[in-house]
Short mmCIF file of C-alpha atoms in Angstrom, two decimals:
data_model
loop_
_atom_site.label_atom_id
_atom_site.label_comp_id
_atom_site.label_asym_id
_atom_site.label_seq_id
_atom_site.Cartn_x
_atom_site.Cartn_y
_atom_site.Cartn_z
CA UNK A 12 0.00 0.00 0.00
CA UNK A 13 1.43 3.38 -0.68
CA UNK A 14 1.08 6.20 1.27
CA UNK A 15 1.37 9.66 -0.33
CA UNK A 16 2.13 13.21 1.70
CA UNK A 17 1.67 16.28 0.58
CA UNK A 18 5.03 19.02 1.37
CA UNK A 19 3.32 20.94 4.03
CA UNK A 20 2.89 17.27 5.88
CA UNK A 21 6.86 16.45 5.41
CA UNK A 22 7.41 20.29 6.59
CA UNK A 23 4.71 19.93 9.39
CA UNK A 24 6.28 16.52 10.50
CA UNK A 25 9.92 17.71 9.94
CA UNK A 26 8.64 20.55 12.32
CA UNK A 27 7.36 18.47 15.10
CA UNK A 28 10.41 16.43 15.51
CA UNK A 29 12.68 19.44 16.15
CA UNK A 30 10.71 20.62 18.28
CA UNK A 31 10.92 16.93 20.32
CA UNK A 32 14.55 17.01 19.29
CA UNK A 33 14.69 20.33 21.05
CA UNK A 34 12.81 19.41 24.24
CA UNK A 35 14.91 16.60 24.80
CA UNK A 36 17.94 18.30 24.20
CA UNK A 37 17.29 20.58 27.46
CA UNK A 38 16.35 17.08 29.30
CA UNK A 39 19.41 16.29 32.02
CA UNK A 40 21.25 13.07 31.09
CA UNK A 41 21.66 12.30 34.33
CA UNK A 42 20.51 14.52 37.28
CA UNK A 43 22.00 14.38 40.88
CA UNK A 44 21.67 16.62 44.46
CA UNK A 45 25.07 18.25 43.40
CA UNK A 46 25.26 18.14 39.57
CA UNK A 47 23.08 17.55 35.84
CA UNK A 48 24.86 15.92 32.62
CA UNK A 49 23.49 17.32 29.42
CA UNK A 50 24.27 16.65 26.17
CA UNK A 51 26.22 19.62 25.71
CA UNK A 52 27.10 20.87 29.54
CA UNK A 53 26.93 20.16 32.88
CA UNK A 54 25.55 22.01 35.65
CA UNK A 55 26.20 22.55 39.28
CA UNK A 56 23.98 24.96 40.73
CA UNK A 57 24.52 28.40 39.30
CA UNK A 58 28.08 27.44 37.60
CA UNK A 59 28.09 25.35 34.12
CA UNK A 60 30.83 24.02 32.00
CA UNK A 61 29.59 24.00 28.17
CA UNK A 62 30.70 21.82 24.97
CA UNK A 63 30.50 24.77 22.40
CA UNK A 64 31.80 22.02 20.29
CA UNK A 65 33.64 18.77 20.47
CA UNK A 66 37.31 20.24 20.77
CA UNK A 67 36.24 23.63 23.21
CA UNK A 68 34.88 23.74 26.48
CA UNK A 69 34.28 26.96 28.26
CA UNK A 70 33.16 27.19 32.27
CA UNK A 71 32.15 29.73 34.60
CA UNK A 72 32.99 27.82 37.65
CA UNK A 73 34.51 29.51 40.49
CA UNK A 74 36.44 28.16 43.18
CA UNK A 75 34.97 27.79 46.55
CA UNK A 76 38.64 28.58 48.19
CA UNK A 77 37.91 32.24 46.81
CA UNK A 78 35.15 33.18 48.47
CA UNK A 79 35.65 31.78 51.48
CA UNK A 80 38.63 34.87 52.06
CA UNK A 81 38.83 36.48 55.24
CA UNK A 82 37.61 40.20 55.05
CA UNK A 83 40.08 40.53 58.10
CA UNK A 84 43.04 42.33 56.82
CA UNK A 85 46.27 43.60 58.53
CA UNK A 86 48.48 45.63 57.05
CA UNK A 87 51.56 48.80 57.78
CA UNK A 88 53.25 51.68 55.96
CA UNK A 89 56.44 51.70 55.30
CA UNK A 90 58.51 55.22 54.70
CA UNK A 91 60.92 54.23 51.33
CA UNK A 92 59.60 50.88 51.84
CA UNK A 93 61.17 50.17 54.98
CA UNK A 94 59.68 48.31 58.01
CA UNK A 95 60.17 51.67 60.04
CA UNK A 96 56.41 52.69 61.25
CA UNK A 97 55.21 50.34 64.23
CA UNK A 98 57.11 47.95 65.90
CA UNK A 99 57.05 44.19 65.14
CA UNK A 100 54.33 42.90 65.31
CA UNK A 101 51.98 45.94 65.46
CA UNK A 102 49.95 46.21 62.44
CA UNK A 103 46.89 47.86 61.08
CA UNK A 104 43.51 45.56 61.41
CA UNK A 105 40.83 46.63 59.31
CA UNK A 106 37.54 44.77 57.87
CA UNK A 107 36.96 45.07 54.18
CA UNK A 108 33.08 45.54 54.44
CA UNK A 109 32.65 46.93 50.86
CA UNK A 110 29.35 48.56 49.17
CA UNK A 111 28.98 47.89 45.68
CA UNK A 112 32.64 46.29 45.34
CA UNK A 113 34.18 49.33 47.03
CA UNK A 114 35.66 49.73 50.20
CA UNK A 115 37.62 52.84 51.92
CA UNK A 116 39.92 52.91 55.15
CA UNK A 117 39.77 55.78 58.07
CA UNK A 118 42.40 58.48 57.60
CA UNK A 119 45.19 56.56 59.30
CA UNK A 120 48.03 58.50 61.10
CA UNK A 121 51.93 57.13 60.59
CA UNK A 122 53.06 55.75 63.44
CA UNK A 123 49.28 55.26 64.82
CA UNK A 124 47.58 51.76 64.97
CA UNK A 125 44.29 51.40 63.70
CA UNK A 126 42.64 48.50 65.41
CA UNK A 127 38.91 47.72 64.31
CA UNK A 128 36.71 45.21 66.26
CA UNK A 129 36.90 41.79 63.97
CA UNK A 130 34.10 40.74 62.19
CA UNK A 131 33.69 36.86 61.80
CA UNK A 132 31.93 35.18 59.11
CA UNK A 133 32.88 38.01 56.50
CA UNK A 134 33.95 37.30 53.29
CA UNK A 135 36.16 39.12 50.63
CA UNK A 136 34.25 39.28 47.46
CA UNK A 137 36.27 38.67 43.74
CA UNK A 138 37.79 41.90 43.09
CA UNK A 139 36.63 44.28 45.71
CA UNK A 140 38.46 47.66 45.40
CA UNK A 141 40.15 49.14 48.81
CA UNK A 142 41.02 52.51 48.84
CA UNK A 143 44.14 53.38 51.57
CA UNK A 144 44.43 56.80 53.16
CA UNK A 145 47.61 57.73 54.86
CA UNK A 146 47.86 61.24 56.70
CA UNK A 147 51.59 61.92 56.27
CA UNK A 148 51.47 65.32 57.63
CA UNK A 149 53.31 64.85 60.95
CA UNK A 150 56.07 63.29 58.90
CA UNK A 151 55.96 65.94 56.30
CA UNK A 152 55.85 68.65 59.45
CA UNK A 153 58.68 67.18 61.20
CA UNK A 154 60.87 67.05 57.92
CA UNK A 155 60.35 70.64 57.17
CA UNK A 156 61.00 71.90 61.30
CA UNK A 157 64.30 69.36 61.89
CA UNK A 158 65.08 68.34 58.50
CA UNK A 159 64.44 64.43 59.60
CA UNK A 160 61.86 62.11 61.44
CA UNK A 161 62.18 60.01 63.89
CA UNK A 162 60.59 56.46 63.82
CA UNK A 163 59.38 54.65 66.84
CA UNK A 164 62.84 52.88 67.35
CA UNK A 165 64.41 56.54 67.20
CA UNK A 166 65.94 55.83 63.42
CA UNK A 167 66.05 59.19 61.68
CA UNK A 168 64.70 60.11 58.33
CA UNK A 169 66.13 62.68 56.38
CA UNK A 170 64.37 65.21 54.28
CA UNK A 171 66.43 64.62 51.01
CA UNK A 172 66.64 60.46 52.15
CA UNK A 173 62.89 60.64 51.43
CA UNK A 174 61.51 58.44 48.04
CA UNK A 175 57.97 57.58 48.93
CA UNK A 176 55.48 55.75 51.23
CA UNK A 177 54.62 52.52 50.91
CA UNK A 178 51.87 49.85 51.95
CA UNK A 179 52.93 46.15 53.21
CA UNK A 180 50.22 43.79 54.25
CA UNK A 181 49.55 39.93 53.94
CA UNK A 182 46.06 39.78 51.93
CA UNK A 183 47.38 40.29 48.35
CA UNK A 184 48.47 42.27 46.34
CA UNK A 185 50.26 43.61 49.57
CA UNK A 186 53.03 41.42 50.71
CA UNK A 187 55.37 41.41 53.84
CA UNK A 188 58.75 41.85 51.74
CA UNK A 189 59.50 44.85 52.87
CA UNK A 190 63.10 44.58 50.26
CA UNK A 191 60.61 44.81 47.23
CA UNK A 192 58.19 47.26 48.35
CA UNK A 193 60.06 49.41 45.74
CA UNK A 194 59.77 46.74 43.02
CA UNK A 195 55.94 47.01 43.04
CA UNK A 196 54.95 51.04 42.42
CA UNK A 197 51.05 49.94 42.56
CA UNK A 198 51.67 49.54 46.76
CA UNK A 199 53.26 53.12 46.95
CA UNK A 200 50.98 55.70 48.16
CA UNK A 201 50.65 59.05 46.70
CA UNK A 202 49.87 62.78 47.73
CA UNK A 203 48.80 64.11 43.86
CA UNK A 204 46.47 67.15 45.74
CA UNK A 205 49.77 68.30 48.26
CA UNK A 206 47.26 67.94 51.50
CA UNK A 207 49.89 65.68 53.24
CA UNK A 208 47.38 62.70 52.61
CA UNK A 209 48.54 59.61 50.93
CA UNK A 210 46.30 57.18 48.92
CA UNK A 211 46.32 54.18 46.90
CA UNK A 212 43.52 52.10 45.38
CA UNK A 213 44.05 48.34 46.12
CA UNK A 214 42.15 45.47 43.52
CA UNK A 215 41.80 42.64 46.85
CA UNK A 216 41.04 38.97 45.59
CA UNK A 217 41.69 39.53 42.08
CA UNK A 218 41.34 37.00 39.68
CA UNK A 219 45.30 37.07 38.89
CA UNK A 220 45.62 36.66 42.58
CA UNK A 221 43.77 33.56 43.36
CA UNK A 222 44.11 29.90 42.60
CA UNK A 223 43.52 29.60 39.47
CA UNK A 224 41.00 27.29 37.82
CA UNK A 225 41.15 27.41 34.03
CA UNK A 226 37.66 28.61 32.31
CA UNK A 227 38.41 27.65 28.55
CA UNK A 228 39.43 24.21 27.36
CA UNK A 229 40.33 24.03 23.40
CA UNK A 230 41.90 20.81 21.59
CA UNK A 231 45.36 21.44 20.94
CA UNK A 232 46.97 18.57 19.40
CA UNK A 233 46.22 16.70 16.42
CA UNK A 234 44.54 13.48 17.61
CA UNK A 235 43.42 12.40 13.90
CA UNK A 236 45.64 8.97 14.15
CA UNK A 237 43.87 8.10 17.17
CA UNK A 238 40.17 6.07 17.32
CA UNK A 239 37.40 8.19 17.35
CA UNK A 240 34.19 8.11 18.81
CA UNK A 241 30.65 10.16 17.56
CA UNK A 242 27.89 10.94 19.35
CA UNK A 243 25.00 13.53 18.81
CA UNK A 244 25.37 14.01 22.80
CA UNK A 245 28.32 16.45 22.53
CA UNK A 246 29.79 16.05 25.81
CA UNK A 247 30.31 12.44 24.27
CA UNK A 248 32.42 13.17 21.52
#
């Protein structure tokens, strides 16, 4: 017996099994509490890693280890990026609580500890900015009335000896090396209005700064020579 279709019933039935083809594709392979297969990705919660194609994968997935970062952070000045402003051991405590990705510090005095209650429990978001602010006008005062300052261990600091301020601190990008302070200008502190008040702007968290987890994954050798297996599930190929 032969059966005869008009084109509009090939179109009309072509139609109908995309659109199955198409529902099924956003069907999970497999589906558990912590993660879905697809054909083309898998997802775990709000992060997915996706088969644009059979050679390139690209993920948003971001380590847990990053946001999990203290918002605690201690940190000192350091006159041409010496350890000369507090003795050993005293630092600068401050909690990053930022609005909107930004955060600023209290005018801080050289030589003067700023000590803020700890918060627990709070995190450092993915590139939250900090903004420092250094009052530098005793310093500056006591250069232009002697011609020197003295630190807290009596060391004096001359006038014409005098090459900058920096920041030292153990959240990155600060670090404790106070023998490359100089090496990295983005921790020096600068007075661009003459007020006698020293800032920088600090990126905390950054994504060059934290574990790193790649996000792209392309094919890069030729694997031609080698078996190969097809599969409309992309993930599978």
């Amino acid at each position: 017996m032969k059966i005869c279709q008009s084109p509009k019933q090939i179109l009309a039935a072509l139609f109908f099994i995309m659109i199955a083809m198409a529902a099924n594709a956003q069907q999970p392979l497999y589906k558990s509490r912590a993660f879905s297969v697809y054909r083309d990705k898998v997802v775990q919660g709000k992060y997915e890693a996706k088969a644009l194609s059979a050679t390139h994968i690209k993920s948003n997935y971001q380590s847990p280890v990053n946001l999990q970062q203290s918002a605690n952070i201690s940190f000192k000045f350091a006159i041409n990026g010496k350890d000369n402003e507090m003795p050993p051991g005293k630092d600068h405590f401050f909690t990053v609580a930022a609005l909107n990705g930004s955060a600023e510090t209290p005018i801080i005095t050289f030589g003067k500890q700023l000590k803020q209650p700890v918060k627990e429990n709070l995190v450092l978001q993915p590139n939250t900015k900090l903004k420092l602010r250094l009052d530098m006008r005793e310093v500056l005062k006591a250069f232009e009335q002697n011609g020197f300052y003295s630190t807290y261990n009596g060391t004096k600091i001359y006038k014409a000896d005098f090459k900058g301020v920096y920041v030292a601190g153990a959240t990155l990008p600060m670090i404790w090396d106070f023998d490359n302070l100089v090496n990295n200008p983005g921790l020096q502190l600068k007075d661009t209005d003459g007020d006698g008040i020293y800032e920088t702007e600090l990126v905390l968290n950054a994504k060059q700064d934290q574990k790193q987890i790649s996000d792209e994954w392309k094919l890069s050798k030729d694997i031609s020579a080698f078996p190969q297996y097809k599969s409309q599930n992309i993930l599978g190929n």
